[in-house]
Coordinates of C-alpha atoms in Angstrom, one line a residue:
M18 CA 2.6 -14.3 -3.0
T19 CA -0.1 -12.6 -1.4
P20 CA 2.3 -9.7 -0.2
W21 CA 3.4 -8.9 -3.4
M22 CA 0.1 -9.5 -5.2
R23 CA -1.4 -6.9 -2.6
K24 CA 1.4 -4.1 -3.4
I25 CA 0.9 -4.9 -7.5
H26 CA -2.9 -4.6 -7.1
K27 CA -2.5 -1.6 -5.1
W28 CA -0.3 0.4 -7.9
I29 CA -2.0 -1.0 -10.8
G30 CA -5.5 -0.2 -9.0
L31 CA -4.2 3.3 -8.4
L32 CA -3.1 3.7 -12.3
I33 CA -6.3 2.1 -13.4
G34 CA -8.5 4.5 -10.8
L35 CA -6.8 7.7 -12.1
Q36 CA -7.7 6.5 -15.8
L37 CA -11.3 5.6 -14.5
V38 CA -11.6 9.2 -12.9
L39 CA -10.6 10.8 -16.3
W40 CA -12.9 8.7 -18.3
M41 CA -15.7 9.7 -15.7
C42 CA -14.9 13.3 -15.6
S43 CA -14.2 13.7 -19.5
G44 CA -17.4 12.0 -20.2
F45 CA -19.4 14.0 -17.9
V46 CA -17.8 17.3 -19.4
M47 CA -18.4 16.2 -23.0
S48 CA -22.1 15.5 -22.2
L49 CA -22.4 18.9 -20.7
L50 CA -20.9 20.7 -23.9
D51 CA -23.4 22.0 -26.5
A52 CA -23.6 19.3 -29.3
E53 CA -24.6 21.7 -32.0
K54 CA -21.3 23.7 -31.2
V55 CA -19.1 21.2 -30.9
R56 CA -20.3 20.0 -34.6
G57 CA -19.6 23.5 -35.7
K58 CA -23.1 24.0 -36.7
E59 CA -24.1 27.0 -34.8
F60 CA -22.7 29.6 -37.4
R61 CA -22.6 27.3 -40.4
A62 CA -24.6 28.4 -43.1
P63 CA -27.0 25.8 -44.3
T64 CA -26.5 24.0 -47.8
A65 CA -27.6 26.2 -50.7
A66 CA -30.3 24.7 -52.8
K67 CA -29.3 22.9 -55.9
Q68 CA -29.4 25.4 -59.1
P69 CA -30.2 24.5 -62.4
W70 CA -27.3 23.7 -64.7
P71 CA -27.1 26.9 -67.0
S72 CA -27.2 26.4 -70.9
D73 CA -24.6 28.7 -71.8
V74 CA -21.7 26.7 -70.6
M75 CA -18.8 25.6 -72.4
P76 CA -19.0 21.9 -73.7
V77 CA -16.9 19.6 -71.4
G78 CA -15.0 18.2 -74.1
R79 CA -13.4 21.7 -75.0
V80 CA -12.2 21.9 -71.2
L81 CA -10.8 18.6 -71.5
T82 CA -8.6 19.5 -74.6
T83 CA -7.0 22.1 -72.4
A84 CA -6.4 20.0 -69.1
P85 CA -2.8 18.9 -69.0
E86 CA -3.6 15.2 -68.2
A87 CA -6.7 13.0 -69.0
P88 CA -9.0 13.1 -65.5
Q89 CA -10.2 10.0 -64.1
N90 CA -13.5 11.7 -63.3
V91 CA -15.3 14.8 -64.0
S92 CA -18.2 16.5 -62.1
T93 CA -20.0 19.6 -62.5
G94 CA -20.9 22.0 -59.4
W95 CA -20.9 25.6 -58.2
L96 CA -18.3 27.9 -56.9
L97 CA -20.4 30.7 -55.1
D98 CA -22.2 32.0 -58.3
Q99 CA -20.0 30.5 -60.9
P100 CA -20.6 27.0 -62.4
V101 CA -17.6 24.9 -62.8
Y102 CA -16.2 21.8 -64.1
R103 CA -14.1 19.7 -61.5
L104 CA -11.7 17.4 -62.9
V105 CA -10.1 14.8 -60.6
G106 CA -6.9 13.3 -61.8
E107 CA -4.5 10.7 -60.1
K108 CA -2.7 13.0 -58.0
S109 CA -4.8 16.4 -58.1
V110 CA -8.1 18.2 -58.6
R111 CA -8.7 21.2 -61.1
L112 CA -11.5 23.6 -61.4
F113 CA -12.4 25.3 -64.6
N114 CA -15.0 28.0 -65.2
A115 CA -17.8 26.3 -67.1
R116 CA -18.6 29.4 -69.2
S117 CA -15.1 30.6 -70.1
G118 CA -13.2 27.5 -69.8
E119 CA -10.4 29.1 -67.6
R120 CA -8.7 27.3 -64.9
I121 CA -9.7 28.5 -61.4
E122 CA -7.2 28.9 -58.9
L123 CA -7.8 29.5 -55.3
D124 CA -6.2 32.3 -53.6
P125 CA -6.7 33.9 -50.2
V126 CA -9.5 36.4 -51.5
L127 CA -11.6 33.7 -53.1
A128 CA -10.8 31.4 -50.0
G129 CA -11.9 34.3 -47.9
K130 CA -15.3 34.6 -49.9
L131 CA -16.0 30.9 -49.8
A132 CA -15.4 31.0 -45.9
A133 CA -17.8 33.6 -45.5
A134 CA -20.5 32.2 -47.6
S135 CA -20.5 29.3 -45.4
Y136 CA -20.6 31.5 -42.2
R137 CA -23.6 33.0 -40.7
G138 CA -22.3 34.1 -37.5
P139 CA -21.8 37.8 -36.1
G140 CA -17.7 37.8 -36.8
L141 CA -15.8 39.2 -39.6
A142 CA -13.3 37.0 -41.7
G143 CA -9.7 37.5 -41.1
K144 CA -6.9 36.7 -43.6
A145 CA -7.0 33.3 -45.4
E146 CA -3.8 31.0 -45.0
L147 CA -2.8 28.0 -46.4
V148 CA -1.5 25.7 -43.8
D149 CA -0.2 22.1 -43.2
Q150 CA -2.4 19.6 -41.7
S151 CA -3.3 19.9 -37.9
L152 CA -5.2 18.3 -35.2
E153 CA -8.5 20.2 -36.0
T154 CA -8.0 18.9 -39.9
R155 CA -6.9 15.6 -38.9
A156 CA -9.5 13.6 -41.0
H157 CA -8.3 15.4 -44.2
E158 CA -4.8 15.0 -45.9
G159 CA -2.7 17.7 -47.3
K160 CA -2.7 21.2 -47.0
V161 CA -5.9 23.4 -46.4
W162 CA -7.1 27.0 -46.3
R163 CA -7.5 28.5 -42.7
V164 CA -10.1 31.3 -42.4
P165 CA -10.1 32.8 -38.9
F166 CA -13.7 34.8 -37.7
S167 CA -13.6 37.6 -34.9
D168 CA -16.7 35.9 -32.9
G169 CA -16.8 35.1 -29.2
D170 CA -16.4 31.2 -29.9
D171 CA -13.0 31.9 -32.1
T172 CA -14.6 30.2 -34.9
T173 CA -12.2 29.0 -37.9
V174 CA -13.4 27.7 -41.2
Y175 CA -10.9 25.4 -43.1
L176 CA -11.3 24.9 -46.7
S177 CA -9.8 22.3 -49.0
Q178 CA -7.6 23.5 -51.8
H179 CA -10.3 23.0 -54.4
G180 CA -12.9 25.0 -52.6
D181 CA -15.0 22.5 -50.4
V182 CA -15.7 23.7 -46.9
L183 CA -14.1 21.1 -44.7
E184 CA -14.9 22.1 -40.9
H185 CA -15.9 24.8 -38.6
R186 CA -14.0 24.6 -35.3
N187 CA -14.6 26.9 -32.4
S188 CA -13.5 27.1 -28.8
T189 CA -16.2 24.8 -27.8
W190 CA -15.1 22.1 -30.1
R191 CA -11.3 22.6 -29.0
L192 CA -12.4 22.0 -25.4
F193 CA -14.3 18.9 -26.3
D194 CA -11.5 17.7 -28.2
V195 CA -9.0 17.8 -25.5
F196 CA -11.3 15.6 -23.2
W197 CA -12.0 13.7 -26.2
M198 CA -8.1 12.9 -26.2
L199 CA -8.2 12.0 -22.5
H200 CA -11.3 9.9 -22.8
I201 CA -9.9 7.7 -25.8
M202 CA -6.2 7.9 -24.5
D203 CA -4.8 8.9 -28.2
Y204 CA -2.5 11.6 -26.8
T205 CA -1.3 12.1 -30.5
G206 CA -3.7 11.5 -33.4
R207 CA -6.9 12.0 -31.0
K208 CA -8.7 9.2 -33.2
D209 CA -7.6 5.8 -32.6
F210 CA -10.0 3.8 -30.2
N211 CA -7.6 0.9 -30.3
N212 CA -4.4 2.6 -29.2
P213 CA -2.0 0.5 -27.1
L214 CA -2.9 2.8 -24.0
V215 CA -6.5 2.0 -24.3
V216 CA -5.8 -1.8 -24.7
S217 CA -3.3 -1.7 -21.8
A218 CA -6.1 -0.1 -19.5
A219 CA -8.5 -2.6 -20.3
V220 CA -6.2 -5.5 -19.8
G221 CA -5.1 -3.7 -16.4
G222 CA -8.5 -3.3 -15.4
F223 CA -9.5 -7.1 -16.3
W224 CA -6.4 -8.1 -14.2
L225 CA -7.3 -6.1 -11.5
A226 CA -10.8 -7.5 -11.2
L227 CA -9.5 -11.1 -11.0
S228 CA -6.7 -10.2 -8.6
G229 CA -9.2 -8.5 -6.4
I230 CA -11.3 -11.7 -6.4
W231 CA -8.2 -14.0 -5.8
L232 CA -7.1 -11.5 -3.0
L233 CA -10.8 -11.5 -1.4
F234 CA -10.8 -15.1 -1.2
T235 CA -7.4 -15.5 0.2
S236 CA -8.3 -12.8 3.1
F237 CA -10.8 -15.5 4.2
S238 CA -10.6 -19.2 5.4
L239 CA -13.5 -21.7 4.9
A240 CA -13.7 -22.0 8.7
E241 CA -14.7 -18.3 8.9
F242 CA -18.0 -19.4 7.3
V243 CA -18.3 -22.4 9.8
P244 CA -20.2 -21.6 13.1
K245 CA -17.6 -22.1 15.8
R246 CA -19.7 -24.6 17.9
W247 CA -19.2 -26.7 14.6
R248 CA -15.8 -26.7 14.4
G249 CA -14.4 -28.2 17.3
T250 CA -11.3 -27.0 19.5
R251 CA -7.6 -27.7 19.2
S252 CA -5.1 -27.3 22.2
L253 CA -2.5 -24.6 21.9
L254 CA 0.7 -24.9 24.5
V255 CA 2.4 -21.7 24.9
H256 CA 5.9 -21.5 26.1
A257 CA 8.4 -18.8 26.7
P258 CA 11.9 -18.6 25.0
D259 CA 13.3 -20.3 27.8
G260 CA 11.1 -23.2 27.8
S261 CA 8.8 -22.5 30.6
R262 CA 5.3 -22.9 29.9
L263 CA 3.0 -19.7 30.1
R264 CA -0.3 -21.1 29.4
S265 CA -2.3 -24.3 28.1
L266 CA -5.5 -23.4 26.0
R267 CA -7.9 -24.6 23.7
G268 CA -9.1 -22.4 20.6
H269 CA -11.4 -23.1 17.8
A270 CA -10.1 -24.9 14.7
G271 CA -9.5 -22.6 12.1
D272 CA -8.8 -19.4 14.0
S273 CA -5.4 -18.1 13.6
V274 CA -3.2 -18.3 16.9
F275 CA -2.9 -14.4 16.9
V276 CA -6.9 -14.6 17.7
A277 CA -6.8 -17.5 19.7
L278 CA -4.1 -15.9 21.9
A279 CA -5.9 -12.6 22.0
Q280 CA -9.2 -14.4 23.3
Q281 CA -7.2 -15.8 26.2
G282 CA -6.0 -12.3 27.2
L283 CA -2.4 -12.8 25.5
Q284 CA -2.1 -10.2 23.0
L285 CA 1.2 -10.5 20.8
P286 CA 2.7 -7.2 19.8
S287 CA 1.3 -6.0 16.5
N288 CA 1.0 -2.7 14.8
C289 CA -1.8 -4.2 12.1
G290 CA -3.8 -5.8 14.2
G291 CA -3.3 -9.2 12.7
G292 CA -3.4 -7.9 9.1
Q293 CA 0.0 -9.8 7.8
S294 CA 1.8 -6.8 7.1
C295 CA 3.8 -5.7 10.5
G296 CA 5.5 -8.8 11.1
L297 CA 5.7 -8.3 14.9
C298 CA 3.5 -11.0 15.9
E299 CA 6.1 -13.8 15.3
V300 CA 6.2 -17.3 17.1
R301 CA 8.1 -20.2 16.9
V302 CA 6.5 -23.4 16.1
R303 CA 8.0 -26.5 18.2
G304 CA 8.0 -29.5 16.3
A305 CA 7.2 -29.7 12.6
A306 CA 6.3 -26.3 11.6
P307 CA 3.7 -25.9 8.6
E308 CA 4.8 -24.6 5.4
A309 CA 5.6 -20.9 5.4
T310 CA 3.2 -18.6 3.7
S311 CA 3.8 -15.7 1.1
A312 CA 3.4 -13.4 4.3
D313 CA 5.9 -15.4 6.4
R314 CA 8.5 -15.4 3.6
A315 CA 8.1 -11.6 3.1
L316 CA 8.2 -10.6 6.6
L317 CA 10.7 -13.1 8.1
A318 CA 14.4 -13.6 7.7
P319 CA 15.1 -17.2 5.8
S320 CA 17.0 -18.0 8.9
R321 CA 13.7 -17.6 11.3
I322 CA 11.6 -19.6 9.2
E323 CA 14.2 -22.6 9.0
A324 CA 14.1 -22.4 12.7
G325 CA 10.2 -22.8 12.7
C326 CA 9.2 -19.0 13.1
R327 CA 5.9 -18.0 11.6
L328 CA 3.3 -15.2 11.9
A329 CA 0.9 -15.8 14.5
C330 CA -1.7 -13.9 12.4
N331 CA -1.2 -16.4 9.5
L332 CA -0.7 -19.5 11.4
K333 CA -3.9 -21.7 11.3
L334 CA -5.0 -23.6 14.5
D335 CA -6.0 -26.6 12.4
R336 CA -4.2 -29.2 14.6
N337 CA -2.7 -29.1 18.1
L338 CA 0.2 -26.5 18.4
D339 CA 3.0 -26.2 20.7
I340 CA 4.8 -22.6 20.2
E341 CA 7.1 -20.3 21.9
V342 CA 6.6 -16.6 22.2
R343 CA 8.8 -13.8 22.9
G344 CA 8.0 -11.6 25.7
G345 CA 7.0 -14.5 28.2
A346 CA 4.7 -13.4 31.1
E347 CA 4.6 -9.7 29.7
L348 CA 2.2 -10.7 26.9
G349 CA -0.6 -10.7 29.0
A350 CA 0.5 -7.8 31.3
V351 CA -0.8 -4.3 30.9
H352 CA 1.3 -1.7 32.7
E353 CA 0.3 1.8 33.9
A354 CA 2.6 4.9 33.5
E355 CA 2.4 8.8 34.2
V356 CA 4.1 11.0 31.6
E357 CA 6.8 13.0 33.4
S358 CA 8.1 15.3 30.9
V359 CA 7.7 16.0 27.1
R360 CA 10.6 17.9 25.1
A361 CA 10.6 18.7 21.3
L362 CA 13.8 17.7 19.9
S363 CA 13.2 19.1 16.2
P364 CA 10.1 20.2 14.8
F365 CA 8.4 16.6 14.6
L366 CA 10.3 14.6 17.0
R367 CA 9.8 14.6 20.7
E368 CA 11.3 13.0 23.7
V369 CA 8.1 11.7 26.1
V370 CA 9.7 10.2 29.3
L371 CA 7.1 8.0 31.3
R372 CA 7.3 7.0 35.0
P373 CA 6.0 3.3 35.3
K374 CA 3.9 2.7 38.2
D375 CA 6.0 -0.5 38.8
K376 CA 9.8 -0.2 38.6
P377 CA 11.2 -1.8 35.6
G378 CA 13.3 -4.9 35.7
P379 CA 16.4 -6.1 33.5
E380 CA 13.9 -6.9 30.7
Y381 CA 13.9 -3.4 29.8
R382 CA 17.2 -3.7 28.1
P383 CA 18.5 -1.3 25.2
G384 CA 16.9 -2.3 21.9
S385 CA 13.7 -3.4 23.3
F386 CA 10.4 -1.7 22.6
I387 CA 6.9 -1.3 24.5
Q388 CA 3.7 -1.2 22.9
V389 CA 1.7 2.0 23.9
H390 CA -2.0 1.4 24.2
V391 CA -3.8 4.2 22.2
P392 CA -7.3 4.7 23.4
A393 CA -10.4 5.8 21.2
Y394 CA -9.8 9.6 20.9
K395 CA -11.2 12.9 19.3
M396 CA -8.2 15.3 18.8
G397 CA -7.7 18.9 17.2
K398 CA -4.6 20.7 16.0
H399 CA -5.0 23.1 18.8
Q400 CA -3.9 20.3 21.0
I401 CA -0.5 20.1 19.8
D402 CA 1.8 22.5 21.2
A403 CA 4.8 23.4 19.2
P404 CA 7.5 25.9 20.6
A405 CA 8.1 29.2 18.5
E406 CA 11.2 28.0 17.0
H407 CA 9.1 25.3 15.2
H408 CA 6.2 27.4 14.0
S409 CA 7.7 27.8 10.5
A410 CA 8.1 24.1 10.1
W411 CA 4.4 23.5 11.4
S412 CA 3.1 26.4 9.1
G413 CA 3.7 24.1 6.2
L414 CA 1.2 21.5 7.2
H415 CA -2.4 21.7 6.6
L416 CA -4.0 19.5 9.2
P417 CA -7.5 18.8 9.3
P418 CA -9.4 20.8 12.4
Q419 CA -10.2 17.5 13.8
W420 CA -9.6 14.1 13.6
T421 CA -10.8 10.9 15.4
S422 CA -9.4 7.2 16.4
G423 CA -12.6 5.1 17.0
A424 CA -11.0 1.9 18.4
L425 CA -8.0 0.6 20.7
L426 CA -4.8 0.9 19.0
R427 CA -1.3 -0.5 20.0
R428 CA 1.8 1.3 18.7
S429 CA 5.5 0.3 19.1
Y430 CA 8.4 2.6 20.6
S431 CA 11.7 2.0 21.5
L432 CA 13.6 2.8 24.4
S433 CA 15.7 5.5 23.7
A434 CA 17.8 5.2 26.9
P435 CA 18.9 2.6 29.3
V436 CA 16.4 2.6 32.5
Q437 CA 19.2 2.1 34.6
Q438 CA 20.6 5.3 33.7
T439 CA 17.2 7.2 34.1
D440 CA 16.4 6.0 37.5
G441 CA 13.7 3.6 36.0
R442 CA 12.2 6.0 33.9
L443 CA 11.0 4.9 30.1
T444 CA 12.4 7.5 27.3
L445 CA 10.6 7.4 23.9
L446 CA 11.4 9.2 21.1
V447 CA 8.1 10.0 19.1
R448 CA 8.0 11.1 15.5
F449 CA 4.9 13.0 14.5
C450 CA 3.7 11.1 11.0
H451 CA 2.1 14.2 9.1
G452 CA 1.9 12.7 6.0
K453 CA 2.4 14.8 2.9
Q454 CA 3.8 18.1 4.0
G455 CA 1.5 20.7 2.1
G456 CA -1.2 18.5 1.5
K457 CA -4.6 19.9 2.2
N458 CA -6.4 18.6 5.4
H459 CA -3.9 15.3 5.5
P460 CA -4.9 13.3 8.8
P461 CA -1.9 12.5 10.8
G462 CA -1.0 9.1 12.2
K463 CA -3.6 8.0 14.8
G464 CA -0.9 6.5 17.2
S465 CA 1.8 9.4 16.4
A466 CA -0.7 11.9 17.0
Y467 CA -1.7 10.9 20.4
V468 CA 1.4 9.9 21.6
F469 CA 2.9 13.3 20.4
A470 CA 0.5 15.5 21.8
L471 CA 0.8 13.9 25.5
K472 CA 1.5 16.3 28.4
A473 CA 3.4 16.0 31.8
G474 CA 0.8 14.2 34.2
D475 CA -1.0 12.3 31.6
K476 CA -1.7 8.5 32.3
L477 CA -1.3 5.9 29.7
Q478 CA -1.0 1.8 29.5
Y479 CA 1.3 0.1 27.9
S480 CA 2.4 -3.7 27.3
G481 CA 6.2 -4.9 27.2
P482 CA 8.9 -4.6 26.9
F483 CA 9.5 -6.8 23.7
G484 CA 11.9 -7.5 21.0
D485 CA 15.1 -9.3 20.1
F486 CA 17.0 -6.2 18.8
A487 CA 20.0 -6.4 21.2
I488 CA 23.8 -5.9 21.8
R489 CA 26.1 -8.5 21.2
H490 CA 28.4 -8.0 24.2
G491 CA 32.2 -8.6 23.4
E492 CA 35.2 -6.7 22.1
H493 CA 34.0 -6.7 18.6
E494 CA 34.4 -3.3 16.6
K495 CA 30.5 -1.8 16.6
V496 CA 29.1 0.2 13.9
F497 CA 25.7 2.0 14.7
I498 CA 23.9 3.2 11.5
G499 CA 20.7 5.1 11.8
G500 CA 18.1 7.8 10.8
G501 CA 14.6 9.3 11.7
A502 CA 13.1 7.6 14.7
G503 CA 16.1 5.0 14.6
M504 CA 18.0 7.0 16.8
A505 CA 15.9 5.7 19.9
P506 CA 17.4 2.0 20.2
L507 CA 20.6 3.0 18.5
R508 CA 21.1 5.9 21.4
A509 CA 20.1 3.6 24.1
M510 CA 22.6 1.0 23.0
V511 CA 25.5 3.2 22.5
R512 CA 25.0 5.0 26.1
D513 CA 24.7 1.6 27.6
L514 CA 28.0 0.3 26.0
L515 CA 30.0 3.4 26.6
E516 CA 28.7 3.7 30.4
S517 CA 29.4 0.1 31.1
G518 CA 32.9 0.6 30.3
A519 CA 33.1 -1.0 26.6
S520 CA 36.6 -0.4 25.3
E521 CA 36.0 -1.7 21.8
P522 CA 35.8 1.2 18.9
V523 CA 32.1 2.3 18.7
H524 CA 31.0 4.3 15.5
F525 CA 27.5 6.0 15.2
W526 CA 26.4 7.4 12.0
Y527 CA 23.3 9.0 11.9
G528 CA 21.3 10.4 8.9
A529 CA 18.9 13.3 8.8
R530 CA 17.4 15.7 6.2
T531 CA 18.8 18.9 7.9
A532 CA 20.6 19.8 11.1
A533 CA 17.3 20.8 12.5
D534 CA 15.8 17.2 12.0
A535 CA 18.6 15.6 14.2
P536 CA 17.8 15.0 17.9
Y537 CA 20.6 14.4 20.5
V538 CA 23.5 16.0 18.5
A539 CA 25.0 17.7 21.3
E540 CA 24.6 14.7 23.7
M541 CA 26.5 12.4 20.8
E542 CA 29.0 15.3 20.3
A543 CA 29.8 15.1 24.1
L544 CA 30.0 11.5 24.3
A545 CA 32.6 11.6 21.5
A546 CA 34.6 14.1 23.3
R547 CA 34.4 12.3 26.5
F548 CA 35.3 8.8 25.3
D549 CA 38.2 8.1 23.2
N550 CA 36.6 5.0 21.6
F551 CA 33.4 6.4 20.2
S552 CA 33.3 8.5 17.0
W553 CA 29.9 10.3 15.9
Q554 CA 28.9 11.3 12.4
L555 CA 26.0 13.2 11.4
V556 CA 25.1 13.0 7.6
L557 CA 22.7 15.6 6.2
S558 CA 20.8 14.6 2.7
D559 CA 19.1 17.9 2.1
E560 CA 21.4 20.4 3.7
R561 CA 25.3 21.3 2.6
D562 CA 27.5 21.6 5.4
T563 CA 31.4 21.7 4.9
A564 CA 31.9 20.4 8.7
R565 CA 29.4 17.3 7.7
P566 CA 29.3 14.5 5.4
S567 CA 26.3 15.1 3.0
G568 CA 24.2 12.8 1.1
M569 CA 22.3 9.3 1.9
V570 CA 23.8 7.9 5.1
H571 CA 24.6 4.2 4.0
E572 CA 26.7 5.9 1.2
A573 CA 28.4 8.2 3.5
V574 CA 29.6 5.6 6.0
R575 CA 30.5 3.4 2.9
E576 CA 32.8 6.3 1.9
G577 CA 33.9 7.5 5.1
L578 CA 34.7 4.3 7.1
L579 CA 33.7 0.9 5.5
Q580 CA 35.7 1.0 2.3
S581 CA 39.0 1.5 4.0
H582 CA 38.2 -0.6 6.9
P583 CA 40.8 -3.3 7.4
D584 CA 38.6 -6.2 8.8
L585 CA 34.9 -5.6 8.1
Q586 CA 34.2 -9.4 9.2
A587 CA 35.4 -8.5 12.6
C588 CA 32.5 -5.8 13.2
D589 CA 29.1 -6.1 14.5
F590 CA 26.7 -3.8 12.7
Y591 CA 23.4 -2.4 14.2
L592 CA 20.9 -0.6 11.9
C593 CA 17.7 1.1 12.6
G594 CA 15.7 3.9 10.7
P595 CA 13.1 4.2 8.0
P596 CA 12.6 1.0 5.5
P597 CA 14.2 2.8 2.7
M598 CA 17.2 3.7 4.3
L599 CA 17.3 0.1 6.2
T600 CA 16.9 -1.6 2.9
A601 CA 19.8 0.4 1.2
T602 CA 22.1 -0.1 4.4
R603 CA 21.4 -3.8 4.3
A604 CA 21.9 -4.0 0.6
M605 CA 25.3 -2.2 0.9
L606 CA 26.6 -4.6 3.6
K607 CA 26.0 -7.4 1.6
K608 CA 27.8 -5.9 -1.3
L609 CA 31.0 -5.5 0.8
D610 CA 30.6 -9.3 2.0
V611 CA 29.5 -8.6 5.6
Q612 CA 27.8 -11.9 6.8
D613 CA 24.4 -11.8 7.8
D614 CA 25.1 -12.9 11.3
R615 CA 27.3 -9.8 11.7
V616 CA 24.2 -7.4 11.2
S617 CA 21.4 -6.8 13.6
F618 CA 18.4 -4.6 12.6
D619 CA 15.1 -3.3 13.7
D620 CA 12.8 -1.5 11.2
F621 CA 9.8 -1.0 13.7
K622 CA 7.7 -3.3 11.2
I623 CA 6.0 -0.4 9.3

């Protein structure tokens, strides 16, 4: 539940956070605006002093005899310099001249005079118009007279149909009204404090606070608040997958297995540093495994959980444990290598070839990955060299002049070529994670920027190899589906299969946005021409090419190969690429009734 709660908390926090910014900004702007102008009082004439009622007026009784209907209320008043009787009926209000008894009808000329009498600014009155109710007169029902004035504030005077001055509106009020709308979240009437959006935002904010408190407490364990010397220790036996014992150690009760191993120099693979989000630090508990947590269920396959696999960063050392770790003795080893060459394959993909100090062994198989140790560094965009043909793509990035990484990081990179075919060299395919293209001063990925900027002769350290993404040898037809940096392990597997003499059909479908973004295209085409059992298809999602399929790679491979395939259950599938592509492809294979045990995948756990 925790991973899902974090995701929901994050997105609701984003929505509520945006509204909080709107509340703060709108309140701040409204506080800066001149209150007198907002109320329309700057150019509004003061209310005239009451005049004594004249003696030469007609008795109200005579006026009532001329009225078409009996009024519910009769009052006296003044219209400019004329005394008037106001007769309020059930559906109308009528004005009569108190001296002559004649009915007074408000026309544009009289409406303009009344508006001018209520105005004391420098502007001249425009033509009066009878208009329907608008946002500027939303507090008053029915049609109103609108009289504009030619001053710098675009003042407009509104009058009722029986001559009352209703509102003085101006540009300051209109600006205030926009921010008032944003503040109360009433985007239609602009007057309802209790509209559904405000209520939803309030409920969302309350839920955000409660879920934040819950996540805060779930991110800690009680043991973290107890000094280590009071907690005692527990035994931890560490085995390799082949059953050989690697280490016997003791850790403090309450620590995670990930922390206990790291304190003894056994650093499990991890891109998140034990944050329960990458899923690389998988171990298998021998014997009775503890109940799987929500993080385990979110990041590990059900079959792995059933086999006793758990995330080491989420596995507490609250009893003596016996575990198996992948990687064996390599967990505690740190290797050194020198960068032999760097080659730009596309604007944001580079091939980095490493020459290890020690000759790689058979454990460096196609599909495995190493973890590059990224030291603390300070880097500027001038340190990344881009070939001239890629300058146009890089010109769309607005990187900060300088960015830093203040701590040691580990980043995983799959081998993109079999080490037996490269004379023991390690070939990596590195994507520069630049964030949103066009975003102002968006810092790039700390790990990818470091590896992307490496140059021939540079030294680095790495751990590994790791991973269980591997070829299932045999004569089953093989289908490789990839995208982005997923080219790396799939390329290594394809090259290893073909060069080792595999005779079964091998298909490779690779998706990229444009042809310029796709690496190793010429190499794949050459392999397809050389080996009769190998077919290669490049699928472009953002570029139309009559010679190639277009659209999403999982849809293209379904239409072009899988729907017409006579026996999908006899195929092995290998998937690697960006998480959305991987999720869509796995869902597509499930709809085609391909069994899970026929599908191998590697999503880089990011």
